[in-house]
C-alpha positions as CSV (number, residue, x, y, z in Angstrom):
1,M,-32.2,-23.1,5.3
2,Q,-29.3,-20.9,5.2
3,Q,-26.2,-21.9,3.1
4,Q,-23.1,-20.5,3.9
5,N,-20.4,-19.4,2.7
6,T,-17.1,-21.7,3.7
7,N,-14.2,-18.5,3.3
8,F,-15.9,-16.5,6.1
9,S,-16.3,-17.0,10.4
10,N,-19.7,-17.5,11.6
11,Q,-20.3,-15.2,13.6
12,Q,-17.5,-12.4,12.2
13,G,-18.2,-11.4,8.5
14,I,-14.6,-12.2,8.7
15,M,-12.4,-14.2,5.6
16,Q,-10.5,-16.9,6.4
17,Q,-8.6,-17.0,2.5
18,P,-8.3,-14.1,0.3
19,P,-10.7,-14.7,-3.3
20,V,-9.1,-16.2,-5.9
21,M,-9.2,-12.9,-7.5
22,V,-9.5,-9.4,-6.7
23,S,-12.4,-7.1,-7.1
24,T,-11.5,-3.8,-9.5
25,K,-12.5,-1.4,-5.9
26,D,-10.1,-3.7,-3.9
27,A,-7.4,-3.3,-6.5
28,L,-8.5,0.6,-6.6
29,Y,-8.3,0.6,-2.7
30,F,-4.4,-1.3,-3.3
31,N,-3.5,1.1,-5.4
32,D,-5.3,4.2,-2.6
33,M,-3.5,2.6,0.0
34,L,0.0,2.4,-2.2
35,S,-0.3,5.6,-2.9
36,W,-1.1,7.4,0.4
37,N,2.0,5.0,2.4
38,L,3.7,6.7,-0.6
39,L,3.1,10.5,0.0
40,A,3.0,10.4,4.2
41,M,6.9,8.5,3.5
42,K,7.6,11.3,1.0
43,K,5.9,14.4,3.4
44,A,8.1,12.1,6.5
45,H,11.0,12.9,4.6
46,F,11.0,16.2,3.4
47,Y,9.5,17.6,6.8
48,A,12.7,15.5,9.0
49,E,15.1,17.3,6.7
50,H,13.9,20.6,6.4
51,C,13.7,20.6,11.2
52,Q,15.3,22.1,12.9
53,D,14.7,20.1,16.5
54,P,16.6,17.3,16.9
55,A,14.1,14.7,19.0
56,L,11.0,16.0,15.7
57,K,13.4,15.0,13.0
58,T,14.3,11.8,14.7
59,A,9.9,11.3,14.8
60,F,10.0,12.9,11.5
61,E,12.1,10.0,10.4
62,Q,10.6,7.6,12.5
63,C,7.1,8.2,10.8
64,G,8.1,8.2,7.3
65,Q,10.0,4.9,7.7
66,M,7.3,2.7,9.3
67,H,5.4,4.3,6.5
68,Q,7.8,3.1,4.0
69,R,7.3,-0.7,5.7
70,H,3.5,-0.1,5.7
71,Y,4.3,0.2,1.3
72,E,7.1,-2.5,1.7
73,Q,4.2,-5.3,3.1
74,V,1.5,-3.8,1.0
75,L,3.6,-4.6,-2.4
76,K,5.6,-7.1,-0.9
77,H,1.7,-9.8,-0.9
78,L,0.5,-8.0,-4.0
79,N,3.4,-8.9,-5.7
80,T,3.6,-12.7,-4.2
81,T,0.8,-15.2,-5.2
82,Q,0.5,-17.1,-1.6
83,P,-2.6,-15.6,-0.2
84,F,-2.9,-13.0,2.7
85,N,-2.2,-14.6,5.9
86,N,1.1,-13.3,6.7
87,M,-0.3,-9.8,6.3
88,Q,-1.0,-7.8,10.2
């Protein structure tokens, strides 16, 4: 008889609820994720400032805004006591 964890769906192994505690590995990954988005946001802003082509400038600005939204969304979820159910 196989015991199944109620936090995981049976077939795909997807967590239905986040764990109560974040592991060190998960915390380091969150840190990396925030760093990657922050760096991408800064680079896109730098390129947009130095770009002469209006279409490229707009694309870099949109890219930077996207990474900023991702950064803020991850940070919001890390600062809340609610489960990550709203994370998309």
